[in-house]
Coordinates of C-alpha atoms in Angstrom, one line a residue:
M1 CA 0.0 0.0 0.0
M2 CA 1.4 3.4 -0.9
R3 CA 1.0 6.0 1.8
R4 CA 2.3 9.6 1.6
L5 CA 3.1 9.6 5.4
L6 CA 6.2 8.7 7.3
R7 CA 5.9 5.3 8.9
S8 CA 7.7 4.0 11.9
G9 CA 9.9 1.9 9.6
D10 CA 10.9 5.1 7.6
I11 CA 12.0 6.8 10.8
A12 CA 14.0 3.8 11.9
L13 CA 15.8 3.7 8.5
M14 CA 16.7 7.4 8.7
V15 CA 18.1 6.9 12.2
L16 CA 20.2 3.9 11.1
L17 CA 21.4 5.9 8.0
M18 CA 22.6 8.8 10.2
L19 CA 24.3 6.7 12.9
P20 CA 27.5 5.9 10.9
L21 CA 27.8 9.5 9.9
A22 CA 27.3 10.8 13.4
A23 CA 29.9 8.3 14.7
A24 CA 32.4 9.5 12.0
L25 CA 31.9 13.3 12.2
P26 CA 34.4 13.9 15.0
R27 CA 37.1 12.4 12.9
L28 CA 36.1 14.2 9.7
G29 CA 36.9 17.7 10.9
G30 CA 34.9 20.8 10.0
F31 CA 33.2 21.7 6.8
G32 CA 35.1 24.7 5.5
G33 CA 38.5 26.1 4.5
P34 CA 40.0 25.8 1.1
P35 CA 38.1 24.0 -1.7
E36 CA 40.2 20.9 -1.4
L37 CA 39.4 20.5 2.3
W38 CA 35.6 20.8 1.9
L39 CA 35.7 18.6 -1.2
T40 CA 37.5 16.0 0.9
W41 CA 34.9 16.3 3.6
V42 CA 32.1 16.0 1.1
G43 CA 33.7 12.9 -0.5
R44 CA 34.1 11.2 2.9
V45 CA 30.6 12.0 3.9
A46 CA 29.2 10.7 0.6
G47 CA 31.2 7.5 1.0
I48 CA 29.8 6.9 4.5
L49 CA 26.2 7.5 3.4
G50 CA 26.7 5.4 0.2
L51 CA 27.9 2.4 2.2
A52 CA 25.2 2.8 4.8
M53 CA 22.5 3.0 2.1
M54 CA 23.9 -0.1 0.4
L55 CA 23.8 -2.1 3.6
L56 CA 20.3 -0.8 4.5
A57 CA 19.0 -1.6 1.0
A58 CA 20.1 -5.2 1.6
A59 CA 18.7 -5.3 5.1
V60 CA 15.2 -4.3 4.0
S61 CA 15.1 -7.0 1.4
L62 CA 14.6 -9.5 4.2
R63 CA 11.1 -10.3 3.1
L64 CA 10.1 -11.9 6.4
P65 CA 6.3 -12.0 6.9
G66 CA 5.4 -9.1 9.1
F67 CA 8.7 -7.3 8.6
D68 CA 7.0 -5.1 6.0
R69 CA 4.3 -3.9 8.4
P70 CA 6.1 -0.9 9.8
F71 CA 6.9 0.3 6.3
G72 CA 3.3 0.1 5.0
G73 CA 3.5 -3.2 3.2
L74 CA 6.0 -5.0 1.0
A75 CA 5.2 -3.0 -2.1
R76 CA 6.3 0.2 -0.4
L77 CA 9.2 -1.5 1.3
W78 CA 10.5 -2.6 -2.1
R79 CA 10.3 0.9 -3.4
L80 CA 12.4 2.1 -0.4
H81 CA 14.9 -0.7 -1.2
H82 CA 15.0 0.5 -4.8
W83 CA 15.7 4.1 -3.8
L84 CA 18.2 3.2 -1.2
G85 CA 20.1 1.2 -3.8
F86 CA 20.0 4.0 -6.3
G87 CA 21.0 6.5 -3.7
A88 CA 23.9 4.4 -2.7
F89 CA 25.1 4.3 -6.3
I90 CA 24.9 8.1 -6.5
M91 CA 26.7 8.6 -3.2
V92 CA 29.5 6.3 -4.2
M93 CA 30.0 8.3 -7.5
V94 CA 30.0 11.6 -5.5
H95 CA 32.5 10.0 -3.1
A96 CA 35.0 9.2 -5.8
L97 CA 34.4 12.5 -7.8
A98 CA 34.8 14.7 -4.8
L99 CA 38.0 13.0 -3.6
G100 CA 39.5 13.2 -7.0
L101 CA 38.6 16.9 -7.4
A102 CA 40.1 17.7 -4.0
A103 CA 43.5 16.7 -5.3
V104 CA 43.3 18.8 -8.5
P105 CA 44.8 21.9 -6.9
V106 CA 48.0 19.9 -6.3
S107 CA 48.1 18.6 -9.8
L108 CA 46.1 16.6 -12.3
D109 CA 48.5 13.7 -11.8
A110 CA 47.7 13.8 -8.1
A111 CA 44.0 13.7 -8.8
V112 CA 44.5 10.6 -11.1
A113 CA 46.7 9.0 -8.5
T114 CA 44.1 9.6 -5.8
L115 CA 41.5 7.7 -7.8
F116 CA 43.7 5.1 -9.5
P117 CA 46.7 4.5 -7.2
P118 CA 49.2 1.6 -7.5
L119 CA 47.7 -1.8 -7.0
S120 CA 49.4 -1.9 -3.6
H121 CA 46.8 0.5 -2.4
G122 CA 44.3 -2.3 -2.0
A123 CA 41.6 -0.3 -0.1
T124 CA 41.0 2.0 -3.0
W125 CA 40.8 -0.8 -5.5
L126 CA 38.4 -2.7 -3.3
G127 CA 36.2 0.4 -3.5
W128 CA 36.3 0.3 -7.3
L129 CA 35.4 -3.4 -7.3
A130 CA 32.4 -2.7 -5.1
W131 CA 31.3 0.0 -7.5
L132 CA 31.7 -2.3 -10.5
A133 CA 29.6 -4.9 -8.7
M134 CA 26.9 -2.3 -8.1
V135 CA 26.9 -1.4 -11.8
I136 CA 26.4 -5.0 -12.8
F137 CA 23.4 -5.6 -10.6
L138 CA 21.8 -2.1 -10.8
A139 CA 22.2 -1.6 -14.6
P140 CA 19.2 -3.8 -15.6
T141 CA 16.9 -1.6 -13.4
F142 CA 17.7 1.6 -15.4
A143 CA 15.1 2.5 -17.9
F144 CA 17.7 2.8 -20.6
F145 CA 17.9 -1.1 -20.8
G146 CA 14.2 -1.6 -20.9
Q147 CA 12.1 -3.9 -18.7
P148 CA 14.4 -6.5 -17.1
H149 CA 13.6 -10.2 -17.4
Y150 CA 12.3 -11.1 -13.9
Q151 CA 14.2 -14.3 -13.1
R152 CA 17.4 -13.1 -14.8
W153 CA 17.2 -9.9 -12.8
K154 CA 16.8 -11.9 -9.6
R155 CA 19.8 -14.0 -10.3
L156 CA 21.9 -11.0 -11.2
H157 CA 20.9 -9.4 -8.0
L158 CA 23.1 -12.0 -6.2
V159 CA 26.1 -9.8 -7.2
S160 CA 24.8 -7.4 -4.5
A161 CA 26.4 -9.7 -1.9
A162 CA 29.8 -9.2 -3.5
A163 CA 29.3 -5.4 -3.6
L164 CA 28.4 -5.5 0.1
L165 CA 31.5 -7.5 1.1
L166 CA 33.8 -5.4 -1.0
G167 CA 32.4 -2.2 0.3
L168 CA 32.7 -3.3 3.9
W169 CA 36.3 -4.5 3.3
H170 CA 37.1 -1.1 1.8
A171 CA 35.6 0.7 4.9
F172 CA 37.3 -1.6 7.4
L173 CA 40.7 -0.8 5.9
L174 CA 40.1 3.0 6.0
V175 CA 37.9 3.7 9.0
A176 CA 38.7 3.1 12.7
G177 CA 36.0 1.9 15.1
T178 CA 34.1 -0.5 12.8
A179 CA 31.6 -2.0 15.3
L180 CA 28.7 -0.1 13.7
W181 CA 29.8 -1.2 10.2
W182 CA 29.9 -4.8 11.4
L183 CA 26.3 -4.6 12.7
L184 CA 25.0 -3.0 9.5
G185 CA 27.0 -5.5 7.5
L186 CA 25.6 -8.5 9.4
A187 CA 22.1 -7.1 8.9
G188 CA 22.5 -6.7 5.1
L189 CA 24.3 -10.0 4.5
G190 CA 22.0 -11.8 6.9
A191 CA 19.0 -10.6 4.9
I192 CA 20.6 -11.9 1.7
V193 CA 21.4 -15.3 3.3
W194 CA 17.8 -15.6 4.6
R195 CA 16.3 -14.7 1.2
K196 CA 18.5 -16.9 -1.0
L197 CA 19.4 -19.9 1.2
V198 CA 17.2 -20.2 4.3
S199 CA 13.7 -19.0 3.4
P200 CA 13.3 -21.3 0.3
R201 CA 13.8 -24.3 2.7
L202 CA 12.2 -23.2 5.9
A203 CA 9.6 -20.4 5.2
R204 CA 7.5 -21.9 2.4
H205 CA 4.2 -23.6 3.0
P206 CA 3.4 -26.7 0.8
Y207 CA 0.1 -26.7 -1.0
R208 CA -1.6 -28.9 -3.6
V209 CA -3.6 -27.7 -6.6
E210 CA -7.1 -28.8 -5.9
A211 CA -8.9 -27.0 -8.7
V212 CA -8.3 -24.7 -11.7
E213 CA -11.4 -22.6 -12.2
R214 CA -11.5 -20.7 -15.5
L215 CA -12.9 -17.2 -15.1
A216 CA -12.4 -15.8 -18.6
R217 CA -10.1 -16.2 -21.5
G218 CA -6.6 -16.1 -20.1
V219 CA -7.7 -15.9 -16.5
V220 CA -8.0 -18.7 -13.9
E221 CA -8.4 -19.0 -10.2
L222 CA -6.2 -21.6 -8.5
V223 CA -7.7 -23.4 -5.5
L224 CA -4.9 -24.6 -3.3
R225 CA -5.2 -26.9 -0.3
P226 CA -2.5 -27.0 2.4
E227 CA -0.7 -30.2 2.9
S228 CA -0.2 -29.5 6.6
R229 CA -1.1 -26.4 8.6
R230 CA -3.1 -23.6 7.0
M231 CA -1.4 -20.3 6.5
A232 CA -3.1 -17.4 8.3
F233 CA -3.5 -14.1 6.3
E234 CA -5.5 -10.9 6.1
A235 CA -7.7 -9.6 3.4
G236 CA -5.7 -7.9 0.6
Q237 CA -2.4 -9.6 1.3
F238 CA -0.4 -11.5 -1.3
V239 CA 2.0 -14.4 -1.4
Y240 CA 4.9 -15.7 -3.6
L241 CA 3.9 -18.9 -5.4
T242 CA 6.4 -21.4 -6.6
P243 CA 4.9 -24.2 -8.8
L244 CA 6.7 -27.6 -8.9
D245 CA 4.6 -29.2 -11.7
E246 CA 7.1 -30.9 -14.0
T247 CA 4.8 -30.6 -17.0
L248 CA 4.8 -26.7 -16.9
S249 CA 6.2 -25.2 -20.1
A250 CA 7.6 -22.3 -18.0
G251 CA 8.0 -21.1 -14.5
R252 CA 8.6 -24.3 -12.7
G253 CA 10.6 -23.6 -9.5
E254 CA 10.2 -19.8 -10.0
E255 CA 8.5 -17.7 -7.5
H256 CA 6.1 -14.9 -8.5
P257 CA 3.8 -12.7 -6.4
Y258 CA 0.0 -13.1 -6.5
T259 CA -2.8 -11.6 -4.5
I260 CA -4.9 -13.8 -2.2
A261 CA -8.6 -13.8 -3.3
S262 CA -9.8 -16.1 -0.5
A263 CA -11.9 -15.1 2.5
T264 CA -9.7 -15.2 5.6
S265 CA -11.7 -18.1 7.0
D266 CA -11.4 -20.2 3.8
D267 CA -9.5 -23.5 4.3
C268 CA -8.2 -23.3 0.8
L269 CA -6.0 -20.5 -0.7
R270 CA -7.6 -19.0 -3.8
I271 CA -5.4 -17.0 -6.2
G272 CA -6.5 -15.3 -9.4
I273 CA -4.0 -15.5 -12.2
K274 CA -4.1 -13.6 -15.5
D275 CA -2.0 -14.7 -18.5
L276 CA 0.6 -11.8 -18.5
G277 CA 3.8 -13.7 -19.2
D278 CA 5.4 -17.1 -19.7
A279 CA 5.0 -18.2 -16.1
S280 CA 1.4 -17.0 -15.6
H281 CA 0.5 -18.5 -19.0
A282 CA 1.8 -21.9 -18.0
L283 CA -0.2 -21.8 -14.8
Q284 CA -3.4 -21.6 -16.8
T285 CA -3.1 -25.4 -17.3
V286 CA -1.2 -26.4 -14.2
T287 CA -1.8 -30.1 -13.3
L288 CA -4.4 -30.9 -10.7
G289 CA -2.8 -32.4 -7.6
S290 CA 0.6 -30.9 -8.4
R291 CA 2.6 -29.3 -5.6
V292 CA 3.2 -25.6 -5.1
L293 CA 5.1 -23.7 -2.4
I294 CA 3.6 -20.6 -0.8
E295 CA 5.7 -17.9 1.0
G296 CA 4.1 -15.1 2.9
P297 CA 1.7 -13.5 3.5
Y298 CA 2.9 -10.0 2.7
G299 CA 1.4 -6.6 2.3
E300 CA -0.9 -4.3 4.3
F301 CA -3.4 -3.2 1.7
Y302 CA -6.3 -2.6 4.0
G303 CA -4.2 -2.2 7.2
R304 CA -5.0 -4.0 10.3
R305 CA -8.5 -2.4 10.7
F306 CA -10.8 -3.9 8.1
P307 CA -13.0 -2.1 7.5
E308 CA -12.5 0.8 9.7
R309 CA -14.9 3.4 8.1
D310 CA -16.9 3.8 4.9
Q311 CA -14.7 2.8 2.1
L312 CA -14.5 3.1 -1.7
W313 CA -12.8 0.2 -3.6
I314 CA -11.8 0.6 -7.2
G315 CA -10.4 -2.4 -9.0
G316 CA -9.5 -3.1 -12.6
G317 CA -8.0 -6.1 -14.5
I318 CA -6.5 -8.8 -12.3
G319 CA -6.2 -6.0 -9.7
I320 CA -9.8 -6.9 -8.6
T321 CA -8.4 -9.8 -6.6
P322 CA -7.7 -8.1 -3.3
F323 CA -11.3 -6.7 -3.4
V324 CA -12.6 -10.2 -4.2
G325 CA -10.9 -11.4 -1.0
G326 CA -12.3 -8.5 0.9
A327 CA -15.8 -9.1 -0.5
R328 CA -15.6 -12.8 0.3
D329 CA -14.6 -11.9 3.8
I330 CA -17.7 -9.7 4.1
A331 CA -19.8 -12.5 2.8
E332 CA -18.4 -14.8 5.6
R333 CA -18.3 -12.4 8.5
G334 CA -20.5 -9.4 7.5
L335 CA -19.6 -5.8 8.4
T336 CA -19.7 -4.4 11.9
N337 CA -18.4 -0.9 11.0
G338 CA -18.9 1.2 8.0
R339 CA -20.0 0.5 4.4
V340 CA -18.1 -0.6 1.4
H341 CA -18.7 0.4 -2.3
L342 CA -16.8 -1.5 -4.9
F343 CA -16.4 -0.2 -8.5
Y344 CA -15.3 -2.8 -11.0
L345 CA -13.5 -1.2 -14.0
A346 CA -13.3 -3.5 -17.0
N347 CA -13.4 -3.2 -20.8
S348 CA -16.6 -5.2 -21.1
P349 CA -18.8 -7.6 -19.1
D350 CA -16.9 -10.6 -20.4
R351 CA -13.7 -9.2 -18.8
A352 CA -15.3 -8.7 -15.4
Y353 CA -14.0 -11.9 -13.9
Y354 CA -15.8 -12.2 -10.6
R355 CA -18.9 -10.2 -11.6
E356 CA -21.6 -12.7 -10.8
E357 CA -20.2 -13.6 -7.4
L358 CA -19.8 -10.0 -6.4
E359 CA -23.4 -9.3 -7.5
R360 CA -24.6 -12.1 -5.2
I361 CA -22.6 -10.7 -2.2
A362 CA -24.0 -7.2 -2.8
E363 CA -27.5 -8.6 -2.9
A364 CA -27.0 -10.4 0.4
H365 CA -25.3 -7.6 2.3
A366 CA -26.8 -4.2 2.4
S367 CA -23.5 -2.7 3.7
F368 CA -21.7 -3.8 0.5
A369 CA -22.5 -2.1 -2.8
F370 CA -21.2 -3.1 -6.2
T371 CA -21.0 -1.0 -9.4
Q372 CA -19.7 -2.0 -12.7
H373 CA -18.1 0.4 -15.2
Y374 CA -17.2 -0.7 -18.8
S375 CA -14.8 1.5 -20.7
R376 CA -16.0 0.4 -24.1
E377 CA -19.4 1.8 -23.3
R378 CA -18.6 4.8 -21.2
G379 CA -14.9 5.7 -21.6
R380 CA -12.7 6.3 -18.6
L381 CA -14.2 6.5 -15.1
D382 CA -15.0 10.1 -14.3
E383 CA -16.1 12.2 -11.4
A384 CA -19.7 12.3 -12.6
Y385 CA -20.1 8.5 -12.7
L386 CA -18.5 8.2 -9.3
R387 CA -20.8 10.8 -7.8
E388 CA -23.9 9.3 -9.5
H389 CA -23.3 5.9 -7.9
C390 CA -21.5 6.9 -4.7
P391 CA -22.4 10.5 -3.8
D392 CA -20.2 10.6 -0.7
F393 CA -17.1 9.1 -2.3
T394 CA -15.0 12.1 -1.4
E395 CA -15.6 11.3 2.3
R396 CA -14.5 7.7 2.2
E397 CA -11.3 5.9 2.6
I398 CA -10.3 4.9 -0.9
Y399 CA -8.4 1.8 -2.1
I400 CA -7.2 1.3 -5.7
C401 CA -5.7 -1.7 -7.4
G402 CA -5.2 -2.2 -11.1
P403 CA -2.9 -1.5 -14.1
P404 CA -0.5 1.4 -13.6
A405 CA -2.2 3.6 -16.2
M406 CA -5.6 3.1 -14.4
N407 CA -4.0 3.9 -11.0
A408 CA -2.4 7.0 -12.3
H409 CA -5.7 8.2 -13.8
L410 CA -7.6 7.6 -10.6
Q411 CA -4.9 9.3 -8.5
R412 CA -5.3 12.4 -10.6
L413 CA -9.1 12.2 -10.6
L414 CA -9.4 11.7 -6.8
T415 CA -6.8 14.3 -5.7
G416 CA -8.5 16.7 -8.2
Q417 CA -11.6 16.4 -6.1
G418 CA -9.8 17.6 -3.0
I419 CA -9.4 14.1 -1.4
P420 CA -6.3 14.1 0.8
A421 CA -3.5 11.8 -0.5
S422 CA -3.4 10.1 3.0
R423 CA -6.9 8.7 2.3
I424 CA -6.0 7.2 -1.1
H425 CA -4.2 3.8 -1.0
S426 CA -3.0 1.9 -4.0
E427 CA -1.0 -1.2 -4.8
V428 CA 0.9 -2.0 -8.0
F429 CA 3.2 -5.0 -8.5
D430 CA 5.6 -3.2 -10.8
F431 CA 8.5 -3.6 -8.3
L432 CA 8.8 -7.3 -8.2

């Protein structure tokens, strides 16, 4: 869930980011004097911040269920991870550039020697190797290279462990009092070890494919039954699914994120999957009885209070699934506080995957309203249509899930009506 407010996790990250700098400031001297002195100061500060950002980016990649809560869900946590990694790269570049420029007043040769000393100056070359490792695993995320292949990007990201080790080694050789770096280093490397080595063996729940229900062309709902204990979850959360069916044409053994569409009391796990790539295409015909591994749950789409007040839900495409889970929860438990109005945005009725079930829930529960909007008939959703069917929509807590273009349009539409950004919550899986 994307919130425009600082969360407790954000504050903790900022504190951890500043601790290495605060510890080093007494040894860095003052900020001032001739240009070469303040450039040296800037270079050292940038190096400290760059390494701290790199280590924290690794640490927040832990992906332990519940760890994402203080950050507002895993989607938001991954965006923080992305920006920490990008910030680390920029800081490392500033670090090298400032130190090189600081030596220019002496001579150009001195500046070159500062950046590229003899090989016997191992600390400097360890820093360059750490930078090179960063380039290797960050480059595919830059827009210049286009959309990265998901699994190839994940494998390439393992190079981040080498960047962390090299960066730490570089710091240990140059900075006294390294206890704080050890702690941050252990946190970052520990997160990578958990993600890549431990969680695939200990944190995944075994399930069996009990049914594959076809909802529309290219869209199915998998019904998964646990082999042992049932995984507890909340409405709107998602999981990583790893199929083990040997007959799959693609995606076997690969993990991908999917939103849970079950009611929280359902013994089975229901996951809506749209044909959007090789792996999701193969899952359209996954073998009944085959085994899948589930890791999670993650996310905080509705928060812990569901529902807390009158809400407006707007879903489109396969982004309807968190709202289906929420509606099924209402069908099972009813509503004790507030009302919910769900708008289903689709091209046409045949692409409204759960339409009939949602209509039945709305008929059975007066506190749950359901409205359909078809773009082929009416164009894009506008303020007039919202006000016609939900006159008090500007007073409600609003949740959006759907394609990025739909989300962007609705964000503009709703903020244009004076709705505070803090009451508009959205989730897009374009970070995984």
